[in-house]
Short mmCIF file of C-alpha atoms in Angstrom, two decimals:
data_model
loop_
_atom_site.label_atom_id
_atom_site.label_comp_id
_atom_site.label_asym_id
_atom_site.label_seq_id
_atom_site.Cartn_x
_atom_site.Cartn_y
_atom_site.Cartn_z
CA UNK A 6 -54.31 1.66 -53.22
CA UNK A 7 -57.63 3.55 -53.04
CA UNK A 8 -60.99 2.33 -54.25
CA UNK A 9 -64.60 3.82 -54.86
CA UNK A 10 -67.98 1.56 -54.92
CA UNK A 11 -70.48 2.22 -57.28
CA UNK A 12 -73.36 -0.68 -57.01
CA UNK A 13 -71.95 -3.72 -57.46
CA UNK A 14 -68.62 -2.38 -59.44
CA UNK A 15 -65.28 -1.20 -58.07
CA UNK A 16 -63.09 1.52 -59.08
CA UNK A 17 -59.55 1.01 -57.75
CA UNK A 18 -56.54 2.76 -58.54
CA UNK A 19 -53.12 0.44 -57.28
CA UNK A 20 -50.18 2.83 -56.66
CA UNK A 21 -46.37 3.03 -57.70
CA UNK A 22 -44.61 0.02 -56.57
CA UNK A 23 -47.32 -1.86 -55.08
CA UNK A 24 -48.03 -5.24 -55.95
CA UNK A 25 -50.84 -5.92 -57.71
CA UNK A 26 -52.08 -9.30 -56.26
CA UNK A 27 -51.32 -8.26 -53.02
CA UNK A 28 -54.09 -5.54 -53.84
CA UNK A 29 -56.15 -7.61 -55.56
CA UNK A 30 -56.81 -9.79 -52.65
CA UNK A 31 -56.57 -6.77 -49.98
CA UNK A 32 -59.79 -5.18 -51.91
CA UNK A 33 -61.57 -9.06 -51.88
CA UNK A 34 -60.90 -9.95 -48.08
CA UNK A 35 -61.81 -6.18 -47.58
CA UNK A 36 -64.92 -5.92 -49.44
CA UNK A 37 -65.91 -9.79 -48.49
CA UNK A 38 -65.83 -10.59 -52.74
CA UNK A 39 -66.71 -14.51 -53.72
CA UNK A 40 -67.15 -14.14 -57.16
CA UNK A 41 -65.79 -10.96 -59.47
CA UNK A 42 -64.52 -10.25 -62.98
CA UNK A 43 -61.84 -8.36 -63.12
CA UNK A 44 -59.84 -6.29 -65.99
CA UNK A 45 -57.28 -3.63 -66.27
CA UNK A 46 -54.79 -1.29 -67.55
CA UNK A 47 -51.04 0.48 -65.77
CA UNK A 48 -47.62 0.23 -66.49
CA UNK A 49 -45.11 -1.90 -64.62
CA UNK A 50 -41.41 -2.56 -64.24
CA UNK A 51 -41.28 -5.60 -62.73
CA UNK A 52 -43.74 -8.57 -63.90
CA UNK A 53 -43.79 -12.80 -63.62
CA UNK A 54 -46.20 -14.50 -65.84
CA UNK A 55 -46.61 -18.26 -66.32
CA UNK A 56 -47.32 -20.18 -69.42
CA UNK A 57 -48.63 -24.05 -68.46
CA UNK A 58 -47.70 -27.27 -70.32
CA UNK A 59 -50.59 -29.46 -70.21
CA UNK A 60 -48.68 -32.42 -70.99
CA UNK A 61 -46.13 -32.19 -68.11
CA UNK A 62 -49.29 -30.53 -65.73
CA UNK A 63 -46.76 -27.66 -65.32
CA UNK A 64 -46.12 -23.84 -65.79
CA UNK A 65 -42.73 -21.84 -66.83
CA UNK A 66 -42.45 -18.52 -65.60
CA UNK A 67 -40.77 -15.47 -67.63
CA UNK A 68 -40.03 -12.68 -65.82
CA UNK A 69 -39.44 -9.19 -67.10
CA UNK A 70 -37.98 -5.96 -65.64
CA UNK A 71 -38.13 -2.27 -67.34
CA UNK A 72 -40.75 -0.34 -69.04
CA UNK A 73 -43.41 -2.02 -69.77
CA UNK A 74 -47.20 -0.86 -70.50
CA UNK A 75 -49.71 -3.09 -69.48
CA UNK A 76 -52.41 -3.19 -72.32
CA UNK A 77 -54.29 -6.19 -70.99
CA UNK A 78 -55.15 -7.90 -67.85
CA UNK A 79 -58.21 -9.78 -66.74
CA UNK A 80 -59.52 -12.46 -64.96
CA UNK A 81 -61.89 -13.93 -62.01
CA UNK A 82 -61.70 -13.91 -58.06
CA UNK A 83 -63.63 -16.70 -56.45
CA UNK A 84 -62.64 -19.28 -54.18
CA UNK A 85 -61.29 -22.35 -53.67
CA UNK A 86 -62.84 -24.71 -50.67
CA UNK A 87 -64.20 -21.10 -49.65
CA UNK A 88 -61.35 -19.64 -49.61
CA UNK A 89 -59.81 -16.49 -51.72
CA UNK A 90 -58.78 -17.40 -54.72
CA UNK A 91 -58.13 -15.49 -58.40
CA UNK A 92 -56.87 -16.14 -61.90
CA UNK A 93 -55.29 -13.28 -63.91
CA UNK A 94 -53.86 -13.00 -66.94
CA UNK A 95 -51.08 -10.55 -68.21
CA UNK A 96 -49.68 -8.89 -71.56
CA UNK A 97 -47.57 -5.93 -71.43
CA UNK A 98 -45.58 -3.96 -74.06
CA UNK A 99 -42.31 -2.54 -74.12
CA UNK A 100 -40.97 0.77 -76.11
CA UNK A 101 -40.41 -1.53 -78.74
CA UNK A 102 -43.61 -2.62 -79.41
CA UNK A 103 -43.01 -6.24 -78.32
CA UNK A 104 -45.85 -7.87 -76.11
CA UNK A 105 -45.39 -10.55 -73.20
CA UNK A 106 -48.01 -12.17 -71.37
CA UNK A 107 -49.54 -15.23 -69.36
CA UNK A 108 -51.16 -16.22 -66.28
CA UNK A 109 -49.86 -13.40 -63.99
CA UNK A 110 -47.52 -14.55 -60.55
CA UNK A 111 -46.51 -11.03 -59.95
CA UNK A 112 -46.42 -7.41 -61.13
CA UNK A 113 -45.00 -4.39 -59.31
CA UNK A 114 -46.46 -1.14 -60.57
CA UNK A 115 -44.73 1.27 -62.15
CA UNK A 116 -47.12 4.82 -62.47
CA UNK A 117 -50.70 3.26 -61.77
CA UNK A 118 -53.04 0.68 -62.61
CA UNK A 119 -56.30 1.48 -62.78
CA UNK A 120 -58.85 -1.31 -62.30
CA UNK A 121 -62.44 -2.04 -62.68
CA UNK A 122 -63.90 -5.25 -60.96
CA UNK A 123 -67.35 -6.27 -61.17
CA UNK A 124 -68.69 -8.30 -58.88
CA UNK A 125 -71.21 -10.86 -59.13
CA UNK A 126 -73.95 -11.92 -57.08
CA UNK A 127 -73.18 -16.03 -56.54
CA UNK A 128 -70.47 -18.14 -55.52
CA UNK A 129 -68.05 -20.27 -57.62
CA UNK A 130 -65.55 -22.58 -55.91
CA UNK A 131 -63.08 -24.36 -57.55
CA UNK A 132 -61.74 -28.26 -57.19
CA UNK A 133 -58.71 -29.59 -58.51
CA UNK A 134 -58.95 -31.35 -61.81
CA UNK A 135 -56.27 -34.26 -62.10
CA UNK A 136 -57.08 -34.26 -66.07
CA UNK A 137 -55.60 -31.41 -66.89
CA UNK A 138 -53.65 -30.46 -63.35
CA UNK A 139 -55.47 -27.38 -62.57
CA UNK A 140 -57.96 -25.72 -60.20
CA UNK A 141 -61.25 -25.23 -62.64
CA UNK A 142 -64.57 -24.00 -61.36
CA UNK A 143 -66.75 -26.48 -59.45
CA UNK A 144 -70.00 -25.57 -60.55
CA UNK A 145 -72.67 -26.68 -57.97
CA UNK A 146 -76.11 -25.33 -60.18
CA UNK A 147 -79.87 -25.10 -58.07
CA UNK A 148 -82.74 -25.98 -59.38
CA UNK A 149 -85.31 -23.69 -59.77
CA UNK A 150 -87.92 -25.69 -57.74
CA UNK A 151 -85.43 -25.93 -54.99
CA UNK A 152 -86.69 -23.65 -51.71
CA UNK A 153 -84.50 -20.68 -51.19
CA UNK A 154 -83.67 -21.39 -47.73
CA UNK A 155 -81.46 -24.40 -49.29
CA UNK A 156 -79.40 -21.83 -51.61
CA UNK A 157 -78.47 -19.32 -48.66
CA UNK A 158 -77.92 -22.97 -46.35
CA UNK A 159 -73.89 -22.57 -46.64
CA UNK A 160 -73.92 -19.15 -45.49
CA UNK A 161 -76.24 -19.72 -42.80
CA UNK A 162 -79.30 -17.10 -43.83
CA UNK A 163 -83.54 -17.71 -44.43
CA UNK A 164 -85.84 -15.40 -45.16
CA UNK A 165 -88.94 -14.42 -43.77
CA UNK A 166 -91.65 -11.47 -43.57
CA UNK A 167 -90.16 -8.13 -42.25
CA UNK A 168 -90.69 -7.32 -38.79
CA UNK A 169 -90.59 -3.53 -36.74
CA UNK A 170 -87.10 -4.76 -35.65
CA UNK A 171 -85.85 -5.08 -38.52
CA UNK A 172 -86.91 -1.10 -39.94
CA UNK A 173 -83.44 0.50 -39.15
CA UNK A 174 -81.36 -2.29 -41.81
CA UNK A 175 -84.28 -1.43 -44.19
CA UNK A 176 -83.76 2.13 -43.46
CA UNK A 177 -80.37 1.87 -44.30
CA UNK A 178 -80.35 -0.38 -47.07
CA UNK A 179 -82.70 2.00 -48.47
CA UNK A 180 -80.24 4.51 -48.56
CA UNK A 181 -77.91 2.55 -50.38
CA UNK A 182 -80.17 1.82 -52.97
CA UNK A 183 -81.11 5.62 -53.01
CA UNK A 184 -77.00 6.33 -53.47
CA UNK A 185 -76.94 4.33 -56.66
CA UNK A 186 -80.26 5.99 -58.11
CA UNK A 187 -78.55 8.84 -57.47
CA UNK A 188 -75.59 8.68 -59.25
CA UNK A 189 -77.52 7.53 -62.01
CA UNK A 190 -80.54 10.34 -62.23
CA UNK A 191 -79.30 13.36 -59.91
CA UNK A 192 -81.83 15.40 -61.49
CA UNK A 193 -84.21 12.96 -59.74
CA UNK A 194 -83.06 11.80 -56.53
CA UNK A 195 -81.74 13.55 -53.49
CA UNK A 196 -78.93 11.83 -52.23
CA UNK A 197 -78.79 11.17 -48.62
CA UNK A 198 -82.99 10.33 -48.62
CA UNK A 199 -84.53 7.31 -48.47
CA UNK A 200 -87.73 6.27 -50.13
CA UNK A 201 -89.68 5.46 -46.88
CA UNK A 202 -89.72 7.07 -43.37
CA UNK A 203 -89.85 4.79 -40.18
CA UNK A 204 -93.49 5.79 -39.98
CA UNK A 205 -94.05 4.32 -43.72
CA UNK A 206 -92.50 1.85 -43.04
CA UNK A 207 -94.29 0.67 -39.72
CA UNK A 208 -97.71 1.43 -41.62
CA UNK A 209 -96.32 -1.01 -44.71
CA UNK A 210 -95.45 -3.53 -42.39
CA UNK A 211 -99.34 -3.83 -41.61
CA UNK A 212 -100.58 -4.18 -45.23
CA UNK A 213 -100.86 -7.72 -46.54
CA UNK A 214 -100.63 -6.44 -50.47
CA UNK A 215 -97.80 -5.14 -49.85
CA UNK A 216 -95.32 -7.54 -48.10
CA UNK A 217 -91.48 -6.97 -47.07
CA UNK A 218 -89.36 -10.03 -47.16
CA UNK A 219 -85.82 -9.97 -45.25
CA UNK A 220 -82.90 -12.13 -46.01
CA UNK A 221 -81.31 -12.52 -42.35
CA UNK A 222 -78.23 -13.92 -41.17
CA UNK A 223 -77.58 -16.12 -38.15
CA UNK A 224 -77.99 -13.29 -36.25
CA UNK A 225 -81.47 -12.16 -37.60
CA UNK A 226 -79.88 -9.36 -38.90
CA UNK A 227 -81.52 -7.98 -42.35
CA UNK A 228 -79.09 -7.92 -45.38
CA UNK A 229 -81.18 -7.73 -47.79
CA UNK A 230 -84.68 -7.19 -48.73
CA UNK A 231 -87.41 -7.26 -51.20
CA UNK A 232 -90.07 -4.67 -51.22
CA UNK A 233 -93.66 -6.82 -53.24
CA UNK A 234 -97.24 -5.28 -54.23
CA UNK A 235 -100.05 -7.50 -55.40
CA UNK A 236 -101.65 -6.25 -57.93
CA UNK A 237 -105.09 -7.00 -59.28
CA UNK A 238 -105.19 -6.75 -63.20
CA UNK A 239 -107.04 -5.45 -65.64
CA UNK A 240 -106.18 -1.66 -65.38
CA UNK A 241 -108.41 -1.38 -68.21
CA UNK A 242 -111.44 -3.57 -69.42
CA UNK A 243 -109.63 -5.13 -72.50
CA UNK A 244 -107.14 -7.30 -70.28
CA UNK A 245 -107.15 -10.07 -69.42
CA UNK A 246 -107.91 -10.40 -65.73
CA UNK A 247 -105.28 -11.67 -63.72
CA UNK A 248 -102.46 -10.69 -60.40
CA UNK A 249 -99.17 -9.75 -60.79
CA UNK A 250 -96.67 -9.46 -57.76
CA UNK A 251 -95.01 -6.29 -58.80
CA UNK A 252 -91.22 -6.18 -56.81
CA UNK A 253 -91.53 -2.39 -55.76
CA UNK A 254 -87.69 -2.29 -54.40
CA UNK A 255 -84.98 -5.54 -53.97
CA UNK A 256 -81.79 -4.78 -52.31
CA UNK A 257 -78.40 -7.07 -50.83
CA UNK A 258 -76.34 -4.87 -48.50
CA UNK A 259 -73.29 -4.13 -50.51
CA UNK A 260 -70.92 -5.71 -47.28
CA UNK A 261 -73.60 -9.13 -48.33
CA UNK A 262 -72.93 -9.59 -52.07
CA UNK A 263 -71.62 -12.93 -53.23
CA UNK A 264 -73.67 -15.38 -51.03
CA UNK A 265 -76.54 -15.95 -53.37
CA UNK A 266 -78.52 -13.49 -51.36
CA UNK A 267 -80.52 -11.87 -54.34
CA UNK A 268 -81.08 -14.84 -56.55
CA UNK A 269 -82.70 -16.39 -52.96
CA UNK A 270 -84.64 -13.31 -52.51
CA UNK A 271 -85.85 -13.29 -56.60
CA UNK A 272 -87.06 -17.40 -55.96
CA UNK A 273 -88.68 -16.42 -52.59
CA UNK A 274 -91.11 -14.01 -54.35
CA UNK A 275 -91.44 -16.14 -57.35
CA UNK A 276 -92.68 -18.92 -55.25
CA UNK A 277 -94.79 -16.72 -52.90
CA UNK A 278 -96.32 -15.37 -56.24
CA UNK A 279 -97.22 -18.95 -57.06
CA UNK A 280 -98.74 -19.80 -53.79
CA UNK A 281 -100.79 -16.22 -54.40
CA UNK A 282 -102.05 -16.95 -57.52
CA UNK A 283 -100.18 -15.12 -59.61
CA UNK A 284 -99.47 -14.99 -63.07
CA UNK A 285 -96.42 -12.67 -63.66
CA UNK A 286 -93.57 -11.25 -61.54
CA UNK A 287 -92.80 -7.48 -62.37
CA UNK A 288 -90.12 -5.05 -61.72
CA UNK A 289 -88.81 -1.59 -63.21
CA UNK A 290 -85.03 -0.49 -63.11
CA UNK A 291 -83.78 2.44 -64.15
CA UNK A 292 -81.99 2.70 -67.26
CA UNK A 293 -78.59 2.89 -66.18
CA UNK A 294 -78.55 1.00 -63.38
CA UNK A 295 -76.65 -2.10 -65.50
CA UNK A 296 -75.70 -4.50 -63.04
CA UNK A 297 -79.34 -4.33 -62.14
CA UNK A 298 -80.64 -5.17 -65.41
CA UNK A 299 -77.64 -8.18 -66.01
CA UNK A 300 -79.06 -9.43 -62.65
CA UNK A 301 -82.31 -9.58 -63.25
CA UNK A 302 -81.93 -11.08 -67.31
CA UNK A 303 -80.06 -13.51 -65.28
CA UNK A 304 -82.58 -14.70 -63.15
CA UNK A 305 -85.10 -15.31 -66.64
CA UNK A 306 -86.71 -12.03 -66.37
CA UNK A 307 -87.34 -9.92 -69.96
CA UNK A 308 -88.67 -6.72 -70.35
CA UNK A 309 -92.43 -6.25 -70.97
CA UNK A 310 -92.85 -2.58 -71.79
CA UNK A 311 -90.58 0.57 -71.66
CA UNK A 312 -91.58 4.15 -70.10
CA UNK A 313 -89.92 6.72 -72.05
CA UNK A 314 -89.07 10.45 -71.28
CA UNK A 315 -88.65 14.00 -72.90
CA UNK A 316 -86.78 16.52 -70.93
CA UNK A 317 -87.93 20.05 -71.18
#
């Protein structure tokens, strides 16, 4: 198996006669996943899917051996009392057009299968339902008024204002943001740059409209950050006067994702914007950058205005 990381998705390609669960959770436990979606295509020769009676609280497995093409699987990876955990599902065709499928126990790959699994910033466990005999998703929701120190409590992180110490995470977080802008708008970016320079940063660090809050583990190590500017509005003298907290930059270290680190970081400005005064929290992503834009339409945020290019 070999994989490639692009933002918050993952490329993988699962080789001839590996296992694909066995891969599945090798990448999660690797690449410390709580909460995915996963789909994908292959071939196999040698698959085991379940189909579950309800009634009896029971599955029957079918296995199949030859050539088979798989032309569907998806499903989740969570976990389950914070443990790894997924649900797949599996069809697959043979040469005579015939489809099988259910909730995939094993499949042994044939040629390839090449996978795409998006992960998602949060963390879904799942309980054991004695209604219907399964393990559904235990959905434990936050309220928006509640701090966001209480939703990164279970993995043991606050936040707080940036300090000197902490320039060399934000330095390299940075540069992982910079990677994804990259592969986005090369005609733009440089790879391998960062937006700030230890000396920026250090002078930033000192300027009250413009604060750096760090999401830090147990440790006080920085995974993640969000880069603010207060803003005094109008920019012109037919608005409205008012102040905006603009989000210049917001970033969870890619080894981070999955622990509710960027929906804490999103409330923490929201309710430092409140305290400020503020009447509006703004951002910009670059079109392109999806996940980003899923993430933030997640957290209640809708777009305002759009800047729009010609290229000469």
């Amino acid at each position: 198996m070999e994989y490639k990381r692009f933002g918050s998705k993952i490329l993988v390609r699962i080789d001839k006669d590996e296992e694909i669960l066995e891969k599945v959770k090798e990448l999660a436990l690797k690449e410390k996943i709580r909460l995915a979606a996963v789909q994908a295509l292959g071939a196999t020769n040698s698959f085991t899917v379940g189909v579950y009676n309800v009634a009896e609280k029971k599955y029957y497995a079918n296995t199949f051996s030859g050539s088979f093409e798989i032309v569907s699987l998806t499903g989740t990876i969570n976990t389950m009392n914070g443990e790894f955990y997924t649900h797949l599902h599996m069809s697959a065709g043979n040469d005579k057009g015939e489809v099988f499928g259910g909730h995939l126990n094993r499949a042994v790959v044939s040629a390839t299968c090449e996978m795409v699994v998006d992960v998602l910033d949060g963390t879904v466990d799942r309980a054991y339902d004695p209604v219907t005999g399964l393990n559904l998703f235990k959905f434990q929701p936050v309220k928006e008024n509640d701090c966001a120190e209480s939703v990164l409590e279970e993995s043991k992180m606050k936040i707080r204002k940036a300090e000197e110490k902490d320039i060399p995470r934000l330095l390299a977080l940075l540069g992982q943001v910079l990677q994804i802008h990259a592969e986005i708008r090369p005609d733009i970016f440089i790879s391998g740059t960062t937006k700030y320079t230890v000396g920026q940063l250090a002078e930033l660090l000192k300027q009250e409209d413009k604060p750096i809050y760090v999401a830090v583990d147990e440790d006080d190590v920085c995974r993640g950050y969000a880069f603010c500017q207060l803003k005094e509005q109008p920019f012109s003298t037919n608005m409205v006067p008012f102040k905006s907290l603009f989000i210049d930059d917001l970033c969870v270290d890619r080894q981070a994702r999955g622990q509710h680190i960027g929906e804490s970081l999103f409330e923490y400005v929201k309710q430092q914007a409140k305290e400020l005064g503020c009447y509006e929290v703004t951002l910009n992503v670059w079109a392109g950058n999806t996940p980003a834009e899923h993430f933030y339409e997640k957290m209640g945020m809708k777009t305002k205005e759009r800047q729009m290019e010609y290229i000469l």
